[in-house]
Amino acid sequence: MNYKEWEQFLAPYKQAVEELKVKLKGIRSQFELRGEHSPIEFVTGRVKPVPSILDKAKRKQIPLDKIEEEMQDIAGLRMMCQFVGDIQLVVQMLRDRHDLEIVEERDYITRNKESGYRSYHVVARYPVQSFEGLKKVLVEIQIRTLAMNFWATIEHSLNYKYSGNIPEQIKIRLQRAAEAAYRLDEEMSQIRGEIQEAHAIFSRKTETT
Ligand code: 0O2
């Protein structure tokens, strides 16, 4: 595919990411308006860059004419939560939506990956309207806590630095860091009530000043 063809191929994915970013961020605003704790801290989204699509296709032996059905994360969204308990609330909200058709869920929270990676993945079909008609594209939504996100971001850059071959010593450190992030999530969940009260007091204070 040449540059123009890639642009055309990726256009519906770009639209899906932009639309879903607005919609998912909107959930947070609705909680805020009601003065309630939002299970969503922040939302990000990206379309996989062409070199990464090509790398992944090669790694997973996906022929280019099959990437549309077989590569599930060309359109990717991330929803970050403060507490582990918020993750299932967010997943249920996604299951209840009428503009998404969930095709797969992958729970790397109860069973983390060997690397130490933890996150909940929801793969869904999302309809995008264009002048050629309705097109359903696959999107992958990763739901994770702030601690899980911190770990995954660092591990991702190290993987990039070492072209997927992280030295054994660093791998061990990363596994330990993943355990520490897990314990941090557990500790934060224990004092969840305290944290939420503090947030409420703080936002009332900033509203009046
Ligand atoms: P990028 O740069 O984020 O787009 P596989 O890639 O074989 O592990 P699969 O079947 O594509 O898995 O789906 P899965 O397991 O849902 O993983 C896809 C995405 O999850 C990855 O995309 C990462 O974003 C994230 N992910 C999965 N495992 C790890 C991990 O061990 N560490 C980190 N940091 N992220 C992970 P890409 O295409 O790998 O990368």
PDB file of C-alpha atoms and ligand atoms in Angstrom:
ATOM      1  CA  MET A   1       0.000   0.000   0.000  1.00  0.00           C
ATOM      2  CA  ASN A   2       1.259   3.478  -0.793  1.00  0.00           C
ATOM      3  CA  TYR A   3       0.901   6.510   1.512  1.00  0.00           C
ATOM      4  CA  LYS A   4      -2.483   7.554   0.036  1.00  0.00           C
ATOM      5  CA  GLU A   5      -3.893   4.016   0.354  1.00  0.00           C
ATOM      6  CA  TRP A   6      -2.796   3.780   4.009  1.00  0.00           C
ATOM      7  CA  GLU A   7      -4.420   7.143   4.687  1.00  0.00           C
ATOM      8  CA  GLN A   8      -7.683   5.905   3.167  1.00  0.00           C
ATOM      9  CA  PHE A   9      -7.495   2.605   5.053  1.00  0.00           C
ATOM     10  CA  LEU A  10      -6.825   4.336   8.383  1.00  0.00           C
ATOM     11  CA  ALA A  11      -9.454   7.106   7.982  1.00  0.00           C
ATOM     12  CA  PRO A  12     -12.365   5.164   9.594  1.00  0.00           C
ATOM     13  CA  TYR A  13     -10.073   4.088  12.468  1.00  0.00           C
ATOM     14  CA  LYS A  14      -9.101   7.735  13.057  1.00  0.00           C
ATOM     15  CA  GLN A  15     -12.747   8.714  13.091  1.00  0.00           C
ATOM     16  CA  ALA A  16     -13.606   5.893  15.510  1.00  0.00           C
ATOM     17  CA  VAL A  17     -10.831   6.953  17.918  1.00  0.00           C
ATOM     18  CA  GLU A  18     -11.837  10.637  17.802  1.00  0.00           C
ATOM     19  CA  GLU A  19     -15.545   9.885  18.330  1.00  0.00           C
ATOM     20  CA  LEU A  20     -14.925   7.424  21.147  1.00  0.00           C
ATOM     21  CA  LYS A  21     -12.510   9.762  22.928  1.00  0.00           C
ATOM     22  CA  VAL A  22     -15.252  12.397  23.086  1.00  0.00           C
ATOM     23  CA  LYS A  23     -17.906   9.873  24.159  1.00  0.00           C
ATOM     24  CA  LEU A  24     -15.807   8.174  26.836  1.00  0.00           C
ATOM     25  CA  LYS A  25     -14.485  11.459  28.243  1.00  0.00           C
ATOM     26  CA  GLY A  26     -18.137  12.534  28.362  1.00  0.00           C
ATOM     27  CA  ILE A  27     -18.886   9.815  30.917  1.00  0.00           C
ATOM     28  CA  ARG A  28     -16.344  11.400  33.283  1.00  0.00           C
ATOM     29  CA  SER A  29     -17.923  14.839  32.861  1.00  0.00           C
ATOM     30  CA  GLN A  30     -21.356  13.409  33.649  1.00  0.00           C
ATOM     31  CA  PHE A  31     -20.112  11.964  36.956  1.00  0.00           C
ATOM     32  CA  GLU A  32     -18.411  15.269  37.779  1.00  0.00           C
ATOM     33  CA  LEU A  33     -21.594  17.239  37.071  1.00  0.00           C
ATOM     34  CA  ARG A  34     -23.470  14.998  39.493  1.00  0.00           C
ATOM     35  CA  GLY A  35     -20.732  15.543  42.093  1.00  0.00           C
ATOM     36  CA  GLU A  36     -20.017  11.812  42.171  1.00  0.00           C
ATOM     37  CA  HIS A  37     -16.714   9.925  42.066  1.00  0.00           C
ATOM     38  CA  SER A  38     -15.892   9.145  38.455  1.00  0.00           C
ATOM     39  CA  PRO A  39     -14.607   5.612  37.852  1.00  0.00           C
ATOM     40  CA  ILE A  40     -12.720   7.109  34.902  1.00  0.00           C
ATOM     41  CA  GLU A  41      -9.687   9.262  35.649  1.00  0.00           C
ATOM     42  CA  PHE A  42      -8.667  10.014  32.047  1.00  0.00           C
ATOM     43  CA  VAL A  43      -9.004   8.673  28.522  1.00  0.00           C
ATOM     44  CA  THR A  44      -6.454   8.521  25.703  1.00  0.00           C
ATOM     45  CA  GLY A  45      -6.637   7.197  22.180  1.00  0.00           C
ATOM     46  CA  ARG A  46      -4.420   6.590  19.191  1.00  0.00           C
ATOM     47  CA  VAL A  47      -4.362   4.984  15.772  1.00  0.00           C
ATOM     48  CA  LYS A  48      -1.514   2.491  15.478  1.00  0.00           C
ATOM     49  CA  PRO A  49       1.254   3.999  13.321  1.00  0.00           C
ATOM     50  CA  VAL A  50       1.840   2.219   9.966  1.00  0.00           C
ATOM     51  CA  PRO A  51       5.360   0.903  10.909  1.00  0.00           C
ATOM     52  CA  SER A  52       3.868  -0.694  14.082  1.00  0.00           C
ATOM     53  CA  ILE A  53       1.035  -2.239  12.027  1.00  0.00           C
ATOM     54  CA  LEU A  54       3.604  -3.715   9.640  1.00  0.00           C
ATOM     55  CA  ASP A  55       5.801  -4.974  12.516  1.00  0.00           C
ATOM     56  CA  LYS A  56       2.880  -6.626  14.273  1.00  0.00           C
ATOM     57  CA  ALA A  57       1.567  -8.157  11.011  1.00  0.00           C
ATOM     58  CA  LYS A  58       4.998  -9.688  10.430  1.00  0.00           C
ATOM     59  CA  ARG A  59       5.362 -10.875  14.043  1.00  0.00           C
ATOM     60  CA  LYS A  60       1.904 -12.485  14.081  1.00  0.00           C
ATOM     61  CA  GLN A  61       2.048 -13.644  10.439  1.00  0.00           C
ATOM     62  CA  ILE A  62      -1.074 -11.725   9.458  1.00  0.00           C
ATOM     63  CA  PRO A  63      -1.304 -11.149   5.679  1.00  0.00           C
ATOM     64  CA  LEU A  64      -1.939  -7.485   4.846  1.00  0.00           C
ATOM     65  CA  ASP A  65      -5.356  -8.266   3.319  1.00  0.00           C
ATOM     66  CA  LYS A  66      -6.424  -9.797   6.657  1.00  0.00           C
ATOM     67  CA  ILE A  67      -5.358  -7.035   9.059  1.00  0.00           C
ATOM     68  CA  GLU A  68      -8.825  -5.500   9.058  1.00  0.00           C
ATOM     69  CA  GLU A  69     -10.336  -8.648  10.655  1.00  0.00           C
ATOM     70  CA  GLU A  70      -7.300  -9.953  12.502  1.00  0.00           C
ATOM     71  CA  MET A  71      -5.507  -6.939  13.966  1.00  0.00           C
ATOM     72  CA  GLN A  72      -7.781  -5.805  16.743  1.00  0.00           C
ATOM     73  CA  ASP A  73      -5.895  -2.793  18.046  1.00  0.00           C
ATOM     74  CA  ILE A  74      -5.398  -0.528  15.021  1.00  0.00           C
ATOM     75  CA  ALA A  75      -7.816   1.797  16.802  1.00  0.00           C
ATOM     76  CA  GLY A  76      -6.884   1.866  20.483  1.00  0.00           C
ATOM     77  CA  LEU A  77      -8.362   3.621  23.486  1.00  0.00           C
ATOM     78  CA  ARG A  78      -7.226   3.578  27.099  1.00  0.00           C
ATOM     79  CA  MET A  79      -9.369   4.351  30.103  1.00  0.00           C
ATOM     80  CA  MET A  80      -7.491   4.974  33.322  1.00  0.00           C
ATOM     81  CA  CYS A  81      -9.123   4.404  36.716  1.00  0.00           C
ATOM     82  CA  GLN A  82      -8.031   5.293  40.242  1.00  0.00           C
ATOM     83  CA  PHE A  83      -9.050   1.990  41.811  1.00  0.00           C
ATOM     84  CA  VAL A  84      -9.025  -1.651  40.666  1.00  0.00           C
ATOM     85  CA  GLY A  85     -12.687  -1.867  41.700  1.00  0.00           C
ATOM     86  CA  ASP A  86     -13.563   0.854  39.174  1.00  0.00           C
ATOM     87  CA  ILE A  87     -12.375  -1.302  36.259  1.00  0.00           C
ATOM     88  CA  GLN A  88     -15.357  -3.690  36.312  1.00  0.00           C
ATOM     89  CA  LEU A  89     -17.745  -0.718  36.606  1.00  0.00           C
ATOM     90  CA  VAL A  90     -16.216   0.768  33.457  1.00  0.00           C
ATOM     91  CA  VAL A  91     -16.347  -2.593  31.639  1.00  0.00           C
ATOM     92  CA  GLN A  92     -20.040  -2.940  32.556  1.00  0.00           C
ATOM     93  CA  MET A  93     -20.690   0.579  31.233  1.00  0.00           C
ATOM     94  CA  LEU A  94     -19.095  -0.481  27.945  1.00  0.00           C
ATOM     95  CA  ARG A  95     -21.190  -3.681  27.835  1.00  0.00           C
ATOM     96  CA  ASP A  96     -24.340  -1.588  28.360  1.00  0.00           C
ATOM     97  CA  ARG A  97     -23.646   0.818  25.479  1.00  0.00           C
ATOM     98  CA  HIS A  98     -25.702   0.591  22.300  1.00  0.00           C
ATOM     99  CA  ASP A  99     -23.059   2.129  20.040  1.00  0.00           C
ATOM    100  CA  LEU A 100     -20.533  -0.671  20.655  1.00  0.00           C
ATOM    101  CA  GLU A 101     -20.737  -4.376  19.931  1.00  0.00           C
ATOM    102  CA  ILE A 102     -18.306  -6.245  22.170  1.00  0.00           C
ATOM    103  CA  VAL A 103     -16.626  -9.166  20.413  1.00  0.00           C
ATOM    104  CA  GLU A 104     -14.026 -10.208  22.973  1.00  0.00           C
ATOM    105  CA  GLU A 105     -12.796  -9.446  26.466  1.00  0.00           C
ATOM    106  CA  ARG A 106      -9.326 -10.309  27.750  1.00  0.00           C
ATOM    107  CA  ASP A 107      -8.728 -10.168  31.467  1.00  0.00           C
ATOM    108  CA  TYR A 108      -5.034  -9.654  32.193  1.00  0.00           C
ATOM    109  CA  ILE A 109      -5.889  -8.462  35.702  1.00  0.00           C
ATOM    110  CA  THR A 110      -6.881 -11.704  37.382  1.00  0.00           C
ATOM    111  CA  ARG A 111      -4.206 -13.447  35.264  1.00  0.00           C
ATOM    112  CA  ASN A 112      -1.399 -11.031  34.422  1.00  0.00           C
ATOM    113  CA  LYS A 113       0.947 -11.619  31.486  1.00  0.00           C
ATOM    114  CA  GLU A 114       4.357 -13.187  32.144  1.00  0.00           C
ATOM    115  CA  SER A 115       5.980  -9.758  31.695  1.00  0.00           C
ATOM    116  CA  GLY A 116       3.948  -8.480  34.668  1.00  0.00           C
ATOM    117  CA  TYR A 117       1.480  -6.618  32.404  1.00  0.00           C
ATOM    118  CA  ARG A 118      -1.974  -6.036  33.889  1.00  0.00           C
ATOM    119  CA  SER A 119      -4.949  -4.495  32.124  1.00  0.00           C
ATOM    120  CA  TYR A 120      -8.490  -5.380  31.021  1.00  0.00           C
ATOM    121  CA  HIS A 121      -8.966  -5.449  27.237  1.00  0.00           C
ATOM    122  CA  VAL A 122     -12.309  -5.062  25.518  1.00  0.00           C
ATOM    123  CA  VAL A 123     -12.440  -5.569  21.753  1.00  0.00           C
ATOM    124  CA  ALA A 124     -15.524  -4.124  20.085  1.00  0.00           C
ATOM    125  CA  ARG A 125     -16.979  -3.303  16.704  1.00  0.00           C
ATOM    126  CA  TYR A 126     -17.803   0.365  16.315  1.00  0.00           C
ATOM    127  CA  PRO A 127     -19.830   1.764  13.380  1.00  0.00           C
ATOM    128  CA  VAL A 128     -18.386   4.732  11.569  1.00  0.00           C
ATOM    129  CA  GLN A 129     -20.524   6.727   9.145  1.00  0.00           C
ATOM    130  CA  SER A 130     -18.872   7.931   5.944  1.00  0.00           C
ATOM    131  CA  PHE A 131     -20.240   9.051   2.593  1.00  0.00           C
ATOM    132  CA  GLU A 132     -19.631   5.496   1.357  1.00  0.00           C
ATOM    133  CA  GLY A 133     -21.988   4.165   4.040  1.00  0.00           C
ATOM    134  CA  LEU A 134     -21.637   2.522   7.427  1.00  0.00           C
ATOM    135  CA  LYS A 135     -18.395   0.718   8.212  1.00  0.00           C
ATOM    136  CA  LYS A 136     -17.816  -1.262  11.396  1.00  0.00           C
ATOM    137  CA  VAL A 137     -14.226  -1.145  12.595  1.00  0.00           C
ATOM    138  CA  LEU A 138     -12.574  -3.067  15.411  1.00  0.00           C
ATOM    139  CA  VAL A 139     -11.407  -1.033  18.378  1.00  0.00           C
ATOM    140  CA  GLU A 140      -9.474  -2.205  21.431  1.00  0.00           C
ATOM    141  CA  ILE A 141     -10.234  -0.486  24.713  1.00  0.00           C
ATOM    142  CA  GLN A 142      -7.698  -1.067  27.483  1.00  0.00           C
ATOM    143  CA  ILE A 143      -8.959  -0.361  30.990  1.00  0.00           C
ATOM    144  CA  ARG A 144      -6.373  -0.124  33.751  1.00  0.00           C
ATOM    145  CA  THR A 145      -5.478   1.694  36.956  1.00  0.00           C
ATOM    146  CA  LEU A 146      -3.025   4.593  37.079  1.00  0.00           C
ATOM    147  CA  ALA A 147      -0.416   2.259  38.629  1.00  0.00           C
ATOM    148  CA  MET A 148      -0.920  -0.372  35.885  1.00  0.00           C
ATOM    149  CA  ASN A 149      -0.610   2.386  33.285  1.00  0.00           C
ATOM    150  CA  PHE A 150       2.598   3.725  34.825  1.00  0.00           C
ATOM    151  CA  TRP A 151       4.148   0.250  34.702  1.00  0.00           C
ATOM    152  CA  ALA A 152       2.942  -0.521  31.139  1.00  0.00           C
ATOM    153  CA  THR A 153       4.202   2.808  29.773  1.00  0.00           C
ATOM    154  CA  ILE A 154       7.685   2.281  31.204  1.00  0.00           C
ATOM    155  CA  GLU A 155       7.841  -1.370  30.102  1.00  0.00           C
ATOM    156  CA  HIS A 156       6.666  -0.376  26.612  1.00  0.00           C
ATOM    157  CA  SER A 157       9.499   2.158  26.214  1.00  0.00           C
ATOM    158  CA  LEU A 158      12.073  -0.343  27.506  1.00  0.00           C
ATOM    159  CA  ASN A 159      10.763  -2.916  25.043  1.00  0.00           C
ATOM    160  CA  TYR A 160      11.162  -0.349  22.292  1.00  0.00           C
ATOM    161  CA  LYS A 161      14.676   0.554  23.467  1.00  0.00           C
ATOM    162  CA  TYR A 162      15.785  -3.093  23.510  1.00  0.00           C
ATOM    163  CA  SER A 163      13.768  -4.046  20.360  1.00  0.00           C
ATOM    164  CA  GLY A 164      11.698  -6.557  22.333  1.00  0.00           C
ATOM    165  CA  ASN A 165      14.712  -8.215  23.998  1.00  0.00           C
ATOM    166  CA  ILE A 166      14.843  -6.665  27.449  1.00  0.00           C
ATOM    167  CA  PRO A 167      17.926  -7.963  29.365  1.00  0.00           C
ATOM    168  CA  GLU A 168      17.093 -10.607  31.973  1.00  0.00           C
ATOM    169  CA  GLN A 169      18.149  -8.418  34.936  1.00  0.00           C
ATOM    170  CA  ILE A 170      15.822  -5.608  33.847  1.00  0.00           C
ATOM    171  CA  LYS A 171      13.008  -8.111  33.203  1.00  0.00           C
ATOM    172  CA  ILE A 172      13.312  -9.291  36.805  1.00  0.00           C
ATOM    173  CA  ARG A 173      13.249  -5.701  38.063  1.00  0.00           C
ATOM    174  CA  LEU A 174      10.177  -5.034  35.946  1.00  0.00           C
ATOM    175  CA  GLN A 175       8.422  -8.083  37.398  1.00  0.00           C
ATOM    176  CA  ARG A 176       9.219  -6.770  40.880  1.00  0.00           C
ATOM    177  CA  ALA A 177       7.963  -3.321  39.891  1.00  0.00           C
ATOM    178  CA  ALA A 178       4.736  -4.929  38.627  1.00  0.00           C
ATOM    179  CA  GLU A 179       4.296  -6.607  42.029  1.00  0.00           C
ATOM    180  CA  ALA A 180       4.903  -3.258  43.736  1.00  0.00           C
ATOM    181  CA  ALA A 181       2.288  -1.613  41.481  1.00  0.00           C
ATOM    182  CA  TYR A 182      -0.131  -4.423  42.390  1.00  0.00           C
ATOM    183  CA  ARG A 183       0.485  -3.800  46.103  1.00  0.00           C
ATOM    184  CA  LEU A 184       0.032  -0.041  45.589  1.00  0.00           C
ATOM    185  CA  ASP A 185      -3.370  -0.715  43.978  1.00  0.00           C
ATOM    186  CA  GLU A 186      -4.312  -2.975  46.894  1.00  0.00           C
ATOM    187  CA  GLU A 187      -3.280  -0.371  49.486  1.00  0.00           C
ATOM    188  CA  MET A 188      -5.168   2.406  47.685  1.00  0.00           C
ATOM    189  CA  SER A 189      -8.282   0.236  47.518  1.00  0.00           C
ATOM    190  CA  GLN A 190      -8.075  -0.261  51.299  1.00  0.00           C
ATOM    191  CA  ILE A 191      -8.210   3.513  51.901  1.00  0.00           C
ATOM    192  CA  ARG A 192     -10.581   4.243  48.994  1.00  0.00           C
ATOM    193  CA  GLY A 193     -13.207   5.852  51.259  1.00  0.00           C
ATOM    194  CA  GLU A 194     -10.650   8.214  52.815  1.00  0.00           C
ATOM    195  CA  ILE A 195      -9.301   9.234  49.393  1.00  0.00           C
ATOM    196  CA  GLN A 196     -12.768   9.917  47.988  1.00  0.00           C
ATOM    197  CA  GLU A 197     -13.719  12.040  51.019  1.00  0.00           C
ATOM    198  CA  ALA A 198     -10.505  14.040  50.609  1.00  0.00           C
ATOM    199  CA  HIS A 199     -11.309  14.583  46.897  1.00  0.00           C
ATOM    200  CA  ALA A 200     -14.811  15.766  47.707  1.00  0.00           C
ATOM    201  CA  ILE A 201     -13.544  18.213  50.367  1.00  0.00           C
ATOM    202  CA  PHE A 202     -10.833  19.475  48.009  1.00  0.00           C
ATOM    203  CA  SER A 203     -13.185  20.040  45.057  1.00  0.00           C
ATOM    204  CA  ARG A 204     -15.701  21.890  47.310  1.00  0.00           C
ATOM    205  CA  LYS A 205     -12.827  24.090  48.519  1.00  0.00           C
ATOM    206  CA  THR A 206     -11.639  24.907  44.966  1.00  0.00           C
ATOM    207  CA  GLU A 207     -15.252  25.650  43.901  1.00  0.00           C
ATOM    208  CA  THR A 208     -15.624  28.293  46.628  1.00  0.00           C
ATOM    209  CA  THR A 209     -12.232  29.994  46.094  1.00  0.00           C
TER     210      THR A 209
HETATM  211  P1  0O2 B   1       1.181  -0.831  21.038  1.00  0.00           P
HETATM  212  O1  0O2 B   1       2.419  -0.067  20.737  1.00  0.00           O
HETATM  213  O2  0O2 B   1       0.631  -0.518  22.394  1.00  0.00           O
HETATM  214  O3  0O2 B   1       0.164  -0.699  19.939  1.00  0.00           O
HETATM  215  P2  0O2 B   1       0.226  -9.650  21.844  1.00  0.00           P
HETATM  216  O4  0O2 B   1       0.650  -8.384  21.149  1.00  0.00           O
HETATM  217  O5  0O2 B   1       0.512 -10.912  21.105  1.00  0.00           O
HETATM  218  O6  0O2 B   1       0.685  -9.710  23.306  1.00  0.00           O
HETATM  219  P3  0O2 B   1      -2.567  -9.321  21.059  1.00  0.00           P
HETATM  220  O7  0O2 B   1      -3.197 -10.635  20.689  1.00  0.00           O
HETATM  221  O8  0O2 B   1      -2.284  -8.376  19.962  1.00  0.00           O
HETATM  222  O9  0O2 B   1      -1.331  -9.609  22.020  1.00  0.00           O
HETATM  223  O10 0O2 B   1      -3.554  -8.607  21.995  1.00  0.00           O
HETATM  224  P4  0O2 B   1      -3.378  -8.113  23.473  1.00  0.00           P
HETATM  225  O11 0O2 B   1      -2.854  -9.167  24.364  1.00  0.00           O
HETATM  226  O12 0O2 B   1      -4.714  -7.556  23.803  1.00  0.00           O
HETATM  227  O13 0O2 B   1      -2.246  -6.978  23.408  1.00  0.00           O
HETATM  228  C1  0O2 B   1      -2.309  -5.904  22.582  1.00  0.00           C
HETATM  229  C2  0O2 B   1      -1.823  -4.645  23.275  1.00  0.00           C
HETATM  230  O14 0O2 B   1      -1.859  -4.763  24.698  1.00  0.00           O
HETATM  231  C3  0O2 B   1      -0.376  -4.305  22.981  1.00  0.00           C
HETATM  232  O15 0O2 B   1      -0.279  -3.671  21.745  1.00  0.00           O
HETATM  233  C4  0O2 B   1      -0.045  -3.378  24.142  1.00  0.00           C
HETATM  234  O16 0O2 B   1      -0.655  -2.110  23.999  1.00  0.00           O
HETATM  235  C5  0O2 B   1      -0.738  -4.090  25.275  1.00  0.00           C
HETATM  236  N1  0O2 B   1       0.149  -5.098  25.863  1.00  0.00           N
HETATM  237  C6  0O2 B   1      -0.007  -6.430  25.810  1.00  0.00           C
HETATM  238  N2  0O2 B   1       0.976  -7.045  26.478  1.00  0.00           N
HETATM  239  C7  0O2 B   1       1.785  -6.091  26.973  1.00  0.00           C
HETATM  240  C8  0O2 B   1       2.989  -6.109  27.779  1.00  0.00           C
HETATM  241  O17 0O2 B   1       3.522  -7.149  28.178  1.00  0.00           O
HETATM  242  N3  0O2 B   1       3.532  -4.884  28.062  1.00  0.00           N
HETATM  243  C9  0O2 B   1       2.977  -3.707  27.659  1.00  0.00           C
HETATM  244  N4  0O2 B   1       3.593  -2.567  27.998  1.00  0.00           N
HETATM  245  N5  0O2 B   1       1.860  -3.667  26.896  1.00  0.00           N
HETATM  246  C10 0O2 B   1       1.270  -4.835  26.561  1.00  0.00           C
HETATM  247  P5  0O2 B   1       1.059  -3.708  20.914  1.00  0.00           P
HETATM  248  O18 0O2 B   1       0.702  -3.925  19.498  1.00  0.00           O
HETATM  249  O19 0O2 B   1       2.008  -4.699  21.505  1.00  0.00           O
HETATM  250  O20 0O2 B   1       1.703  -2.324  21.110  1.00  0.00           O
END
